[in-house]
mmCIF file of C-alpha atoms and ligand atoms in Angstrom:
data_model
loop_
_atom_site.group_PDB
_atom_site.id
_atom_site.type_symbol
_atom_site.label_atom_id
_atom_site.label_comp_id
_atom_site.label_asym_id
_atom_site.label_seq_id
_atom_site.Cartn_x
_atom_site.Cartn_y
_atom_site.Cartn_z
ATOM 1 C CA MET R 7 44.812 169.131 60.929
ATOM 2 C CA SER R 8 46.488 167.762 63.972
ATOM 3 C CA ALA R 9 46.295 164.058 64.827
ATOM 4 C CA ASN R 10 44.238 164.495 68.117
ATOM 5 C CA GLN R 11 41.613 166.484 66.497
ATOM 6 C CA SER R 12 38.531 164.371 65.436
ATOM 7 C CA PRO R 13 38.379 163.544 61.463
ATOM 8 C CA ALA R 14 35.127 164.465 59.745
ATOM 9 C CA GLY R 15 33.342 161.212 60.247
ATOM 10 C CA GLN R 16 34.228 160.966 64.048
ATOM 11 C CA GLN R 17 32.072 163.835 64.712
ATOM 12 C CA GLN R 18 28.862 162.030 63.472
ATOM 13 C CA THR R 19 26.216 162.499 66.428
ATOM 14 C CA GLY R 20 25.924 159.205 68.217
ATOM 15 C CA THR R 21 29.071 157.261 66.409
ATOM 16 C CA HIS R 22 31.422 158.201 69.368
ATOM 17 C CA ASP R 23 28.837 156.298 71.797
ATOM 18 C CA SER R 24 27.994 153.501 69.597
ATOM 19 C CA ALA R 25 27.707 149.886 71.171
ATOM 20 C CA PHE R 26 30.704 149.121 68.740
ATOM 21 C CA LEU R 27 33.234 151.681 69.662
ATOM 22 C CA ARG R 28 32.145 151.670 73.201
ATOM 23 C CA ALA R 29 32.991 147.624 73.116
ATOM 24 C CA CYS R 30 36.324 148.374 71.324
ATOM 25 C CA ARG R 31 37.101 150.967 74.353
ATOM 26 C CA ARG R 32 35.968 148.401 76.897
ATOM 27 C CA GLU R 33 33.257 150.591 78.210
ATOM 28 C CA PRO R 34 29.736 149.327 79.103
ATOM 29 C CA VAL R 35 27.265 148.418 76.178
ATOM 30 C CA PRO R 36 23.542 148.578 75.658
ATOM 31 C CA HIS R 37 24.126 145.177 73.989
ATOM 32 C CA THR R 38 27.047 143.188 72.436
ATOM 33 C CA PRO R 39 27.863 144.599 69.118
ATOM 34 C CA VAL R 40 28.123 142.559 65.980
ATOM 35 C CA TRP R 41 29.512 142.799 62.549
ATOM 36 C CA PHE R 42 31.079 140.059 60.250
ATOM 37 C CA MET R 43 34.395 139.963 58.226
ATOM 38 C CA ARG R 44 33.047 139.798 54.500
ATOM 39 C CA GLN R 45 29.735 140.808 55.275
ATOM 40 C CA ALA R 46 29.773 142.898 52.113
ATOM 41 C CA GLY R 47 30.240 140.245 49.305
ATOM 42 C CA ARG R 48 29.257 137.469 47.466
ATOM 43 C CA SER R 49 26.785 135.958 50.325
ATOM 44 C CA LEU R 50 24.284 138.670 49.284
ATOM 45 C CA PRO R 51 22.356 138.652 45.991
ATOM 46 C CA GLU R 52 21.984 142.191 45.883
ATOM 47 C CA TYR R 53 26.053 142.331 45.954
ATOM 48 C CA ARG R 54 26.291 139.773 42.981
ATOM 49 C CA LYS R 55 23.682 141.932 40.985
ATOM 50 C CA VAL R 56 25.713 145.232 40.953
ATOM 51 C CA ARG R 57 28.871 143.466 40.609
ATOM 52 C CA GLU R 58 27.695 141.843 37.276
ATOM 53 C CA GLY R 59 30.211 142.451 34.677
ATOM 54 C CA ILE R 60 32.439 144.441 36.939
ATOM 55 C CA PRO R 61 36.227 143.068 37.632
ATOM 56 C CA MET R 62 36.821 142.996 41.410
ATOM 57 C CA LEU R 63 39.595 145.631 41.276
ATOM 58 C CA ASP R 64 37.673 147.896 39.332
ATOM 59 C CA SER R 65 34.777 147.763 41.491
ATOM 60 C CA CYS R 66 37.049 148.911 44.413
ATOM 61 C CA MET R 67 37.651 151.969 42.491
ATOM 62 C CA ARG R 68 34.280 153.323 42.043
ATOM 63 C CA PRO R 69 33.224 155.577 45.020
ATOM 64 C CA GLU R 70 29.538 155.070 44.346
ATOM 65 C CA LEU R 71 29.664 151.349 43.937
ATOM 66 C CA VAL R 72 31.838 150.818 47.103
ATOM 67 C CA THR R 73 29.431 153.124 48.857
ATOM 68 C CA GLU R 74 26.442 150.968 47.804
ATOM 69 C CA ILE R 75 28.362 147.581 48.479
ATOM 70 C CA THR R 76 29.680 148.711 51.894
ATOM 71 C CA LEU R 77 25.840 149.634 52.848
ATOM 72 C CA GLN R 78 24.149 146.613 51.646
ATOM 73 C CA PRO R 79 24.784 144.417 54.692
ATOM 74 C CA VAL R 80 23.942 147.263 57.055
ATOM 75 C CA ARG R 81 20.732 147.744 55.651
ATOM 76 C CA ARG R 82 19.938 143.948 55.491
ATOM 77 C CA HIS R 83 21.410 142.612 58.727
ATOM 78 C CA ASN R 84 21.145 145.527 61.357
ATOM 79 C CA VAL R 85 25.103 144.817 62.150
ATOM 80 C CA ASP R 86 26.600 147.420 64.471
ATOM 81 C CA ALA R 87 29.404 148.507 62.153
ATOM 82 C CA ALA R 88 30.282 148.675 58.450
ATOM 83 C CA ILE R 89 33.490 147.592 56.875
ATOM 84 C CA TYR R 90 34.848 149.466 54.029
ATOM 85 C CA TYR R 91 34.649 147.247 50.788
ATOM 86 C CA SER R 92 37.819 147.168 49.134
ATOM 87 C CA ASP R 93 40.687 144.219 49.104
ATOM 88 C CA ILE R 94 43.971 143.873 51.080
ATOM 89 C CA VAL R 95 45.748 144.595 47.685
ATOM 90 C CA VAL R 96 44.178 147.676 46.724
ATOM 91 C CA PRO R 97 46.920 149.723 47.954
ATOM 92 C CA LEU R 98 49.522 147.695 46.190
ATOM 93 C CA LYS R 99 47.697 148.104 42.845
ATOM 94 C CA ALA R 100 47.615 151.780 43.637
ATOM 95 C CA ILE R 101 51.401 152.160 43.657
ATOM 96 C CA GLY R 102 51.731 150.280 40.339
ATOM 97 C CA ILE R 103 52.208 146.668 41.244
ATOM 98 C CA ASP R 104 50.989 144.720 38.399
ATOM 99 C CA LEU R 105 48.405 142.467 39.996
ATOM 100 C CA ASP R 106 45.077 141.181 39.371
ATOM 101 C CA ILE R 107 42.385 139.328 41.482
ATOM 102 C CA LYS R 108 41.262 135.940 39.657
ATOM 103 C CA PRO R 109 37.960 134.867 40.376
ATOM 104 C CA GLY R 110 37.922 131.754 42.707
ATOM 105 C CA VAL R 111 41.892 132.427 42.952
ATOM 106 C CA GLY R 112 42.734 135.428 44.720
ATOM 107 C CA PRO R 113 45.264 138.111 44.182
ATOM 108 C CA VAL R 114 47.934 137.101 41.548
ATOM 109 C CA ILE R 115 51.163 139.098 41.427
ATOM 110 C CA ALA R 116 52.813 139.461 37.718
ATOM 111 C CA ASP R 117 56.348 139.800 39.076
ATOM 112 C CA PRO R 118 57.003 138.416 42.638
ATOM 113 C CA ILE R 119 59.156 140.375 45.031
ATOM 114 C CA ARG R 120 62.277 137.854 45.761
ATOM 115 C CA SER R 121 65.465 140.063 45.297
ATOM 116 C CA ARG R 122 66.490 143.443 46.752
ATOM 117 C CA ALA R 123 66.118 144.930 43.144
ATOM 118 C CA ASP R 124 62.565 143.802 43.163
ATOM 119 C CA LEU R 125 61.975 146.202 46.273
ATOM 120 C CA ALA R 126 62.060 149.165 44.155
ATOM 121 C CA GLN R 127 58.525 148.259 42.980
ATOM 122 C CA LEU R 128 57.250 149.453 46.308
ATOM 123 C CA ARG R 129 57.095 153.087 46.081
ATOM 124 C CA ASP R 130 55.582 155.286 48.878
ATOM 125 C CA LEU R 131 51.494 155.667 48.645
ATOM 126 C CA THR R 132 50.254 159.119 48.695
ATOM 127 C CA PRO R 133 46.291 160.087 49.278
ATOM 128 C CA GLU R 134 46.252 160.948 45.582
ATOM 129 C CA ASP R 135 46.688 157.291 44.669
ATOM 130 C CA VAL R 136 43.896 156.270 46.396
ATOM 131 C CA TRP R 137 41.422 159.345 45.823
ATOM 132 C CA TYR R 138 38.525 157.231 45.323
ATOM 133 C CA VAL R 139 38.925 155.751 48.929
ATOM 134 C CA THR R 140 38.702 159.263 50.441
ATOM 135 C CA GLU R 141 35.771 160.047 48.263
ATOM 136 C CA ALA R 142 33.933 156.918 49.074
ATOM 137 C CA ILE R 143 34.435 157.249 52.705
ATOM 138 C CA GLY R 144 32.971 161.010 52.656
ATOM 139 C CA LEU R 145 29.789 159.416 50.873
ATOM 140 C CA LEU R 146 29.713 156.546 53.304
ATOM 141 C CA THR R 147 29.774 158.399 56.512
ATOM 142 C CA ALA R 148 27.420 160.835 55.500
ATOM 143 C CA GLU R 149 24.860 157.742 54.525
ATOM 144 C CA LEU R 150 25.891 155.646 57.761
ATOM 145 C CA GLY R 151 24.698 158.363 60.270
ATOM 146 C CA PRO R 152 25.732 156.945 63.797
ATOM 147 C CA THR R 153 26.947 153.735 62.323
ATOM 148 C CA PRO R 154 30.771 153.441 62.622
ATOM 149 C CA LEU R 155 32.680 152.706 59.565
ATOM 150 C CA ILE R 156 35.833 150.346 59.928
ATOM 151 C CA GLY R 157 38.611 150.946 57.727
ATOM 152 C CA PHE R 158 41.079 148.096 56.970
ATOM 153 C CA ALA R 159 44.218 147.248 55.505
ATOM 154 C CA GLY R 160 46.326 143.883 54.969
ATOM 155 C CA ALA R 161 49.302 143.510 57.472
ATOM 156 C CA PRO R 162 52.838 143.573 56.350
ATOM 157 C CA PHE R 163 53.475 139.671 56.542
ATOM 158 C CA THR R 164 49.990 138.861 54.607
ATOM 159 C CA LEU R 165 50.988 141.296 51.927
ATOM 160 C CA ALA R 166 54.303 139.912 51.922
ATOM 161 C CA SER R 167 53.082 136.373 51.503
ATOM 162 C CA TYR R 168 51.213 137.356 48.421
ATOM 163 C CA LEU R 169 54.058 139.525 46.930
ATOM 164 C CA VAL R 170 56.719 136.974 47.389
ATOM 165 C CA GLU R 171 54.706 133.803 46.445
ATOM 166 C CA GLY R 172 52.926 135.627 43.627
ATOM 167 C CA GLY R 173 49.524 134.354 44.655
ATOM 168 C CA PRO R 174 47.745 132.658 47.358
ATOM 169 C CA SER R 175 49.917 129.780 48.939
ATOM 170 C CA ARG R 176 49.038 127.152 51.338
ATOM 171 C CA ASN R 177 52.486 126.545 52.867
ATOM 172 C CA HIS R 178 54.225 129.904 52.213
ATOM 173 C CA GLU R 179 57.499 128.273 50.982
ATOM 174 C CA HIS R 180 58.919 131.125 49.221
ATOM 175 C CA THR R 181 58.056 133.582 51.998
ATOM 176 C CA LYS R 182 59.702 131.497 54.614
ATOM 177 C CA ALA R 183 62.679 130.826 52.335
ATOM 178 C CA LEU R 184 63.315 134.685 52.135
ATOM 179 C CA MET R 185 62.306 135.307 55.968
ATOM 180 C CA TYR R 186 65.145 132.679 57.027
ATOM 181 C CA GLY R 187 67.438 133.205 54.024
ATOM 182 C CA ASP R 188 67.735 136.946 53.898
ATOM 183 C CA PRO R 189 66.701 138.228 57.372
ATOM 184 C CA GLN R 190 67.944 142.063 56.108
ATOM 185 C CA LEU R 191 66.041 141.583 52.897
ATOM 186 C CA TRP R 192 62.853 140.603 54.583
ATOM 187 C CA ALA R 193 63.134 143.129 57.184
ATOM 188 C CA ASP R 194 63.393 145.865 54.552
ATOM 189 C CA LEU R 195 60.510 144.500 52.692
ATOM 190 C CA LEU R 196 58.171 144.269 55.825
ATOM 191 C CA ASP R 197 59.258 147.778 56.742
ATOM 192 C CA ARG R 198 58.332 149.280 53.239
ATOM 193 C CA LEU R 199 55.023 147.471 53.463
ATOM 194 C CA ALA R 200 54.464 148.923 56.980
ATOM 195 C CA GLU R 201 55.103 152.405 55.539
ATOM 196 C CA ILE R 202 52.516 151.827 52.605
ATOM 197 C CA THR R 203 49.893 150.143 54.986
ATOM 198 C CA SER R 204 50.397 153.193 57.610
ATOM 199 C CA ALA R 205 49.775 155.611 54.944
ATOM 200 C CA PHE R 206 46.744 153.727 53.702
ATOM 201 C CA LEU R 207 45.146 153.493 57.205
ATOM 202 C CA LYS R 208 45.723 157.192 57.606
ATOM 203 C CA VAL R 209 43.776 158.166 54.369
ATOM 204 C CA GLN R 210 40.841 156.210 55.553
ATOM 205 C CA ILE R 211 40.726 157.378 59.112
ATOM 206 C CA GLU R 212 41.339 161.126 57.975
ATOM 207 C CA ALA R 213 38.475 160.452 55.723
ATOM 208 C CA GLY R 214 36.335 159.666 58.532
ATOM 209 C CA ALA R 215 36.840 155.704 59.459
ATOM 210 C CA SER R 216 36.041 155.445 63.246
ATOM 211 C CA ALA R 217 38.414 152.145 63.573
ATOM 212 C CA VAL R 218 40.795 150.107 61.589
ATOM 213 C CA GLN R 219 41.433 146.386 61.299
ATOM 214 C CA LEU R 220 44.776 145.083 60.223
ATOM 215 C CA PHE R 221 44.299 141.563 58.604
ATOM 216 C CA ASP R 222 47.058 139.500 59.468
ATOM 217 C CA SER R 223 45.101 136.437 57.869
ATOM 218 C CA TRP R 224 48.073 133.973 57.202
ATOM 219 C CA VAL R 225 50.177 134.924 60.065
ATOM 220 C CA GLY R 226 49.293 131.760 61.818
ATOM 221 C CA ALA R 227 51.728 130.033 59.671
ATOM 222 C CA LEU R 228 54.471 131.193 61.893
ATOM 223 C CA ALA R 229 55.832 130.151 65.514
ATOM 224 C CA PRO R 230 55.738 132.603 67.981
ATOM 225 C CA ALA R 231 59.420 133.172 68.116
ATOM 226 C CA ASP R 232 59.398 133.975 64.375
ATOM 227 C CA TYR R 233 56.554 136.132 64.684
ATOM 228 C CA ARG R 234 58.561 138.191 67.498
ATOM 229 C CA ARG R 235 61.709 138.503 65.479
ATOM 230 C CA SER R 236 60.478 138.905 61.738
ATOM 231 C CA VAL R 237 57.009 140.231 61.896
ATOM 232 C CA MET R 238 56.079 142.003 64.937
ATOM 233 C CA PRO R 239 58.437 144.995 64.197
ATOM 234 C CA ALA R 240 56.704 145.991 61.140
ATOM 235 C CA SER R 241 52.954 145.456 62.454
ATOM 236 C CA ALA R 242 53.973 147.380 65.566
ATOM 237 C CA LYS R 243 55.004 150.235 63.223
ATOM 238 C CA VAL R 244 51.981 150.400 61.644
ATOM 239 C CA PHE R 245 49.865 150.448 64.988
ATOM 240 C CA ARG R 246 52.163 153.216 66.169
ATOM 241 C CA ALA R 247 51.820 155.183 62.757
ATOM 242 C CA VAL R 248 47.836 155.718 63.647
ATOM 243 C CA GLU R 249 47.904 155.569 67.601
ATOM 244 C CA SER R 250 47.613 159.262 67.852
ATOM 245 C CA TYR R 251 44.393 159.429 66.103
ATOM 246 C CA GLY R 252 42.501 157.529 68.711
ATOM 247 C CA VAL R 253 40.384 155.350 66.813
ATOM 248 C CA PRO R 254 40.451 151.564 68.212
ATOM 249 C CA ARG R 255 42.686 149.375 66.215
ATOM 250 C CA ILE R 256 41.840 145.636 65.684
ATOM 251 C CA HIS R 257 44.365 143.157 64.837
ATOM 252 C CA PHE R 258 43.010 139.846 63.169
ATOM 253 C CA GLY R 259 44.650 136.458 61.996
ATOM 254 C CA VAL R 260 43.571 132.970 61.437
ATOM 255 C CA GLY R 261 44.969 129.992 63.323
ATOM 256 C CA THR R 262 46.982 132.617 65.629
ATOM 257 C CA GLY R 263 46.124 130.761 69.262
ATOM 258 C CA GLU R 264 49.799 130.647 69.930
ATOM 259 C CA LEU R 265 50.413 134.355 68.680
ATOM 260 C CA LEU R 266 47.369 136.080 70.276
ATOM 261 C CA GLY R 267 49.465 137.354 73.273
ATOM 262 C CA LEU R 268 52.075 139.025 70.755
ATOM 263 C CA MET R 269 49.436 140.094 68.590
ATOM 264 C CA GLY R 270 47.902 142.274 71.240
ATOM 265 C CA GLU R 271 51.558 143.259 72.368
ATOM 266 C CA ALA R 272 52.037 144.730 68.784
ATOM 267 C CA GLY R 273 49.559 147.582 69.634
ATOM 268 C CA ALA R 274 46.192 146.473 69.162
ATOM 269 C CA ASP R 275 43.427 147.630 71.171
ATOM 270 C CA VAL R 276 41.104 144.757 70.196
ATOM 271 C CA VAL R 277 42.646 141.203 69.395
ATOM 272 C CA GLY R 278 40.526 139.127 66.974
ATOM 273 C CA VAL R 279 40.235 135.343 67.782
ATOM 274 C CA ASP R 280 39.178 132.608 65.626
ATOM 275 C CA TRP R 281 36.919 129.631 66.581
ATOM 276 C CA ARG R 282 39.881 127.493 67.787
ATOM 277 C CA VAL R 283 40.607 129.181 70.978
ATOM 278 C CA PRO R 284 37.499 129.861 73.392
ATOM 279 C CA LEU R 285 37.228 133.415 74.270
ATOM 280 C CA ASP R 286 37.981 133.060 77.945
ATOM 281 C CA GLU R 287 40.986 131.318 77.100
ATOM 282 C CA ALA R 288 41.702 133.952 74.589
ATOM 283 C CA ALA R 289 41.482 136.612 77.190
ATOM 284 C CA ARG R 290 44.117 134.852 79.461
ATOM 285 C CA ARG R 291 46.649 134.840 76.365
ATOM 286 C CA VAL R 292 45.869 138.419 75.551
ATOM 287 C CA GLY R 293 46.030 139.786 79.217
ATOM 288 C CA PRO R 294 44.458 142.797 80.435
ATOM 289 C CA GLY R 295 43.606 146.064 78.684
ATOM 290 C CA LYS R 296 42.248 144.745 75.476
ATOM 291 C CA ALA R 297 39.092 143.961 74.134
ATOM 292 C CA LEU R 298 38.344 140.667 71.900
ATOM 293 C CA GLN R 299 36.626 140.298 68.944
ATOM 294 C CA GLY R 300 35.048 136.828 67.595
ATOM 295 C CA ASN R 301 34.682 134.098 67.367
ATOM 296 C CA PHE R 302 31.860 132.284 66.062
ATOM 297 C CA ASP R 303 33.093 129.201 63.480
ATOM 298 C CA PRO R 304 31.653 130.574 59.900
ATOM 299 C CA ALA R 305 31.284 126.947 58.985
ATOM 300 C CA ILE R 306 28.313 126.335 61.520
ATOM 301 C CA LEU R 307 26.285 128.922 59.675
ATOM 302 C CA PHE R 308 25.545 126.180 57.417
ATOM 303 C CA SER R 309 23.910 124.149 60.209
ATOM 304 C CA THR R 310 20.436 124.538 61.791
ATOM 305 C CA PRO R 311 18.997 127.443 63.081
ATOM 306 C CA GLU R 312 18.839 125.748 66.542
ATOM 307 C CA ALA R 313 22.718 124.696 66.092
ATOM 308 C CA ILE R 314 23.606 128.145 65.297
ATOM 309 C CA GLU R 315 21.996 129.499 68.475
ATOM 310 C CA VAL R 316 23.680 126.989 70.788
ATOM 311 C CA LYS R 317 27.085 127.721 69.180
ATOM 312 C CA ALA R 318 26.167 131.626 69.503
ATOM 313 C CA ARG R 319 25.285 131.342 73.176
ATOM 314 C CA GLU R 320 28.686 129.289 73.681
ATOM 315 C CA VAL R 321 30.548 132.289 72.351
ATOM 316 C CA LEU R 322 28.646 134.738 74.579
ATOM 317 C CA ASP R 323 29.089 132.527 77.528
ATOM 318 C CA ALA R 324 32.782 132.491 76.925
ATOM 319 C CA ALA R 325 32.796 136.184 76.539
ATOM 320 C CA ALA R 326 30.794 136.920 79.719
ATOM 321 C CA GLY R 327 33.808 137.916 81.791
ATOM 322 C CA LEU R 328 35.710 139.911 79.070
ATOM 323 C CA GLU R 329 36.597 143.742 79.408
ATOM 324 C CA GLY R 330 35.080 144.261 75.800
ATOM 325 C CA HIS R 331 33.771 141.932 73.263
ATOM 326 C CA VAL R 332 32.565 142.404 69.701
ATOM 327 C CA PHE R 333 30.895 139.474 68.181
ATOM 328 C CA ASN R 334 32.257 138.392 64.967
ATOM 329 C CA LEU R 335 32.976 135.076 63.042
ATOM 330 C CA GLY R 336 36.344 133.546 63.504
ATOM 331 C CA HIS R 337 37.070 134.411 59.630
ATOM 332 C CA GLY R 338 34.790 135.857 56.830
ATOM 333 C CA VAL R 339 31.686 135.101 55.695
ATOM 334 C CA PRO R 340 31.775 132.121 53.258
ATOM 335 C CA PRO R 341 30.283 133.220 49.842
ATOM 336 C CA THR R 342 27.561 130.500 49.776
ATOM 337 C CA THR R 343 26.157 131.632 53.442
ATOM 338 C CA ASP R 344 22.376 131.908 53.635
ATOM 339 C CA PRO R 345 22.244 135.877 54.335
ATOM 340 C CA ASP R 346 19.148 135.054 56.465
ATOM 341 C CA ALA R 347 21.217 132.966 59.020
ATOM 342 C CA LEU R 348 23.311 136.031 59.411
ATOM 343 C CA THR R 349 20.472 138.373 60.015
ATOM 344 C CA ARG R 350 19.154 136.149 62.425
ATOM 345 C CA LEU R 351 22.412 135.622 64.249
ATOM 346 C CA VAL R 352 22.448 139.596 64.530
ATOM 347 C CA GLU R 353 18.992 139.493 66.051
ATOM 348 C CA TYR R 354 19.860 136.609 68.495
ATOM 349 C CA VAL R 355 22.878 138.183 69.874
ATOM 350 C CA HIS R 356 21.116 141.578 70.233
ATOM 351 C CA THR R 357 18.148 140.159 72.309
ATOM 352 C CA GLN R 358 20.533 137.738 74.330
ATOM 353 C CA THR R 359 22.705 140.507 75.444
ATOM 354 C CA ALA R 360 20.153 143.584 75.830
ATOM 355 C CA ARG R 361 20.821 145.414 79.057
HETATM 356 O O1 CP3 H 410 32.478 138.100 48.818
HETATM 357 C C1 CP3 H 410 33.618 138.567 48.302
HETATM 358 O O2 CP3 H 410 34.605 138.135 48.767
HETATM 359 C C2 CP3 H 410 33.786 139.798 47.701
HETATM 360 C C3 CP3 H 410 34.767 140.085 46.761
HETATM 361 C C4 CP3 H 410 36.232 139.840 46.847
HETATM 362 C C5 CP3 H 410 36.917 140.512 48.099
HETATM 363 N N1 CP3 H 410 38.271 140.047 47.649
HETATM 364 C C6 CP3 H 410 36.808 141.378 49.000
HETATM 365 C C7 CP3 H 410 37.374 141.647 50.324
HETATM 366 C C8 CP3 H 410 37.067 138.956 46.331
HETATM 367 C C9 CP3 H 410 36.559 137.961 44.989
HETATM 368 C C10 CP3 H 410 38.272 138.943 46.769
HETATM 369 C C11 CP3 H 410 39.482 138.343 46.102
HETATM 370 C C12 CP3 H 410 40.415 137.780 47.207
HETATM 371 N N2 CP3 H 410 41.426 138.496 47.746
HETATM 372 C C13 CP3 H 410 40.102 136.551 48.021
HETATM 373 C C14 CP3 H 410 39.335 135.457 47.622
HETATM 374 C C15 CP3 H 410 39.314 134.466 46.655
HETATM 375 C C16 CP3 H 410 38.057 133.730 46.339
HETATM 376 O O3 CP3 H 410 37.669 134.025 45.032
HETATM 377 O O4 CP3 H 410 37.788 133.003 47.112
HETATM 378 C C17 CP3 H 410 41.265 136.669 48.604
HETATM 379 C C18 CP3 H 410 41.627 135.383 49.776
HETATM 380 C C19 CP3 H 410 41.957 137.772 48.832
HETATM 381 C C20 CP3 H 410 42.979 138.383 49.757
HETATM 382 C C21 CP3 H 410 42.415 138.614 50.803
HETATM 383 N N3 CP3 H 410 41.417 139.910 50.734
HETATM 384 C C22 CP3 H 410 42.699 138.628 52.294
HETATM 385 C C23 CP3 H 410 43.598 137.537 52.887
HETATM 386 C C24 CP3 H 410 41.853 139.552 52.935
HETATM 387 C C25 CP3 H 410 41.781 139.864 54.420
HETATM 388 C C26 CP3 H 410 40.562 138.983 54.998
HETATM 389 C C27 CP3 H 410 40.506 137.325 55.168
HETATM 390 O O5 CP3 H 410 39.486 136.996 54.460
HETATM 391 O O6 CP3 H 410 41.233 136.976 55.501
HETATM 392 C C28 CP3 H 410 41.173 140.379 51.778
HETATM 393 C C29 CP3 H 410 40.349 141.602 52.565
HETATM 394 C C30 CP3 H 410 39.136 141.567 51.624
HETATM 395 N N4 CP3 H 410 38.693 141.433 50.393
HETATM 396 C C31 CP3 H 410 38.091 142.153 52.411
HETATM 397 C C32 CP3 H 410 36.729 142.119 51.268
HETATM 398 C C33 CP3 H 410 35.476 142.859 51.124
HETATM 399 C C34 CP3 H 410 38.054 142.673 53.685
HETATM 400 C C35 CP3 H 410 37.261 143.379 54.485
HETATM 401 C C36 CP3 H 410 35.898 142.507 54.918
HETATM 402 O O7 CP3 H 410 36.225 141.681 55.803
HETATM 403 O O8 CP3 H 410 34.978 142.642 54.510
#
């Protein structure tokens, strides 16, 4: 299949004209589309039930289970897009990296990557390595009808931070030590990860994902000059690798107020914004020609229904002049969120913005 032909899932009647894809393309929308990072997951009792006794990474490799978990929040909340249920470390596991996801901790890597010899652990990813992704996306696009499916991957920096630290990290000391201490090894590591990430996103688009999001969750730890020099080339390579498919590319990170312009420049069509920068100011930083996604503070989901509406209204007001706006949280749904608060928030945004 040539890259400018529509992959299977793209041909679903109505998907192309969905509010979500229209907003990503900065076209007029019937209402502001809403989805939530981590909408599938621990906040939902039906998720906790189907996951019982099944380790996190195992759950990502069972196509029927992935399909069910991905659909759960779509059924419950009436969101405008589904996000493929997986984790950013799944492609690393698939190429044989010895890692596990420890409950309450996150990804833990058995042999951290800190030397040139360690790079050999990172072989190319083939579609066969992630056959369950292709199968699950086939099942999903059939079930979702016109609702778009978002594929995703971890960005090279955020993946590198887990691989180099060996697990979650607050200050990314080992990662920065490598980045500054051996710039060539760092560049080669990020380039390897860009290749793997590109291959993984291509698998998802070819199987029918209608948009992709690159999660650079922890890149807000960097100053702009370091981002430009040491990270942007690899992220830009990923965006270029999937450009010809014509599906919207979303670029997200946390604490990235000072990086928003560069994250757009890396090749995104939609830039994700957390709650620290209002969307009108974010639009000035990103510049014209891109849609924005965000930026409701997830902590406010624990407040009263009235306070949630006031805050949602603020987000919508700040978004009023944007070329395109996808309503989302500034980061993922916290595991202890009351799911009804999410359902009500979707309903509120839809009714407030109905045109
Ligand atoms: O509710 C859930 O979180 C369900 C299951 C789960 C996922 N990952 C799914 C996931 C669990 C327990 C994990 C482990 C994990 N992996 C954690 C959490 C540790 C914990 O127990 O609190 C973390 C931080 C990771 C690493 C990771 N995975 C990052 C940094 C990201 C990018 C998004 C972000 O939160 O910054 C992911 C992606 C991820 N893991 C998604 C899902 C469903 C992303 C897609 C989505 O937004 O739904």
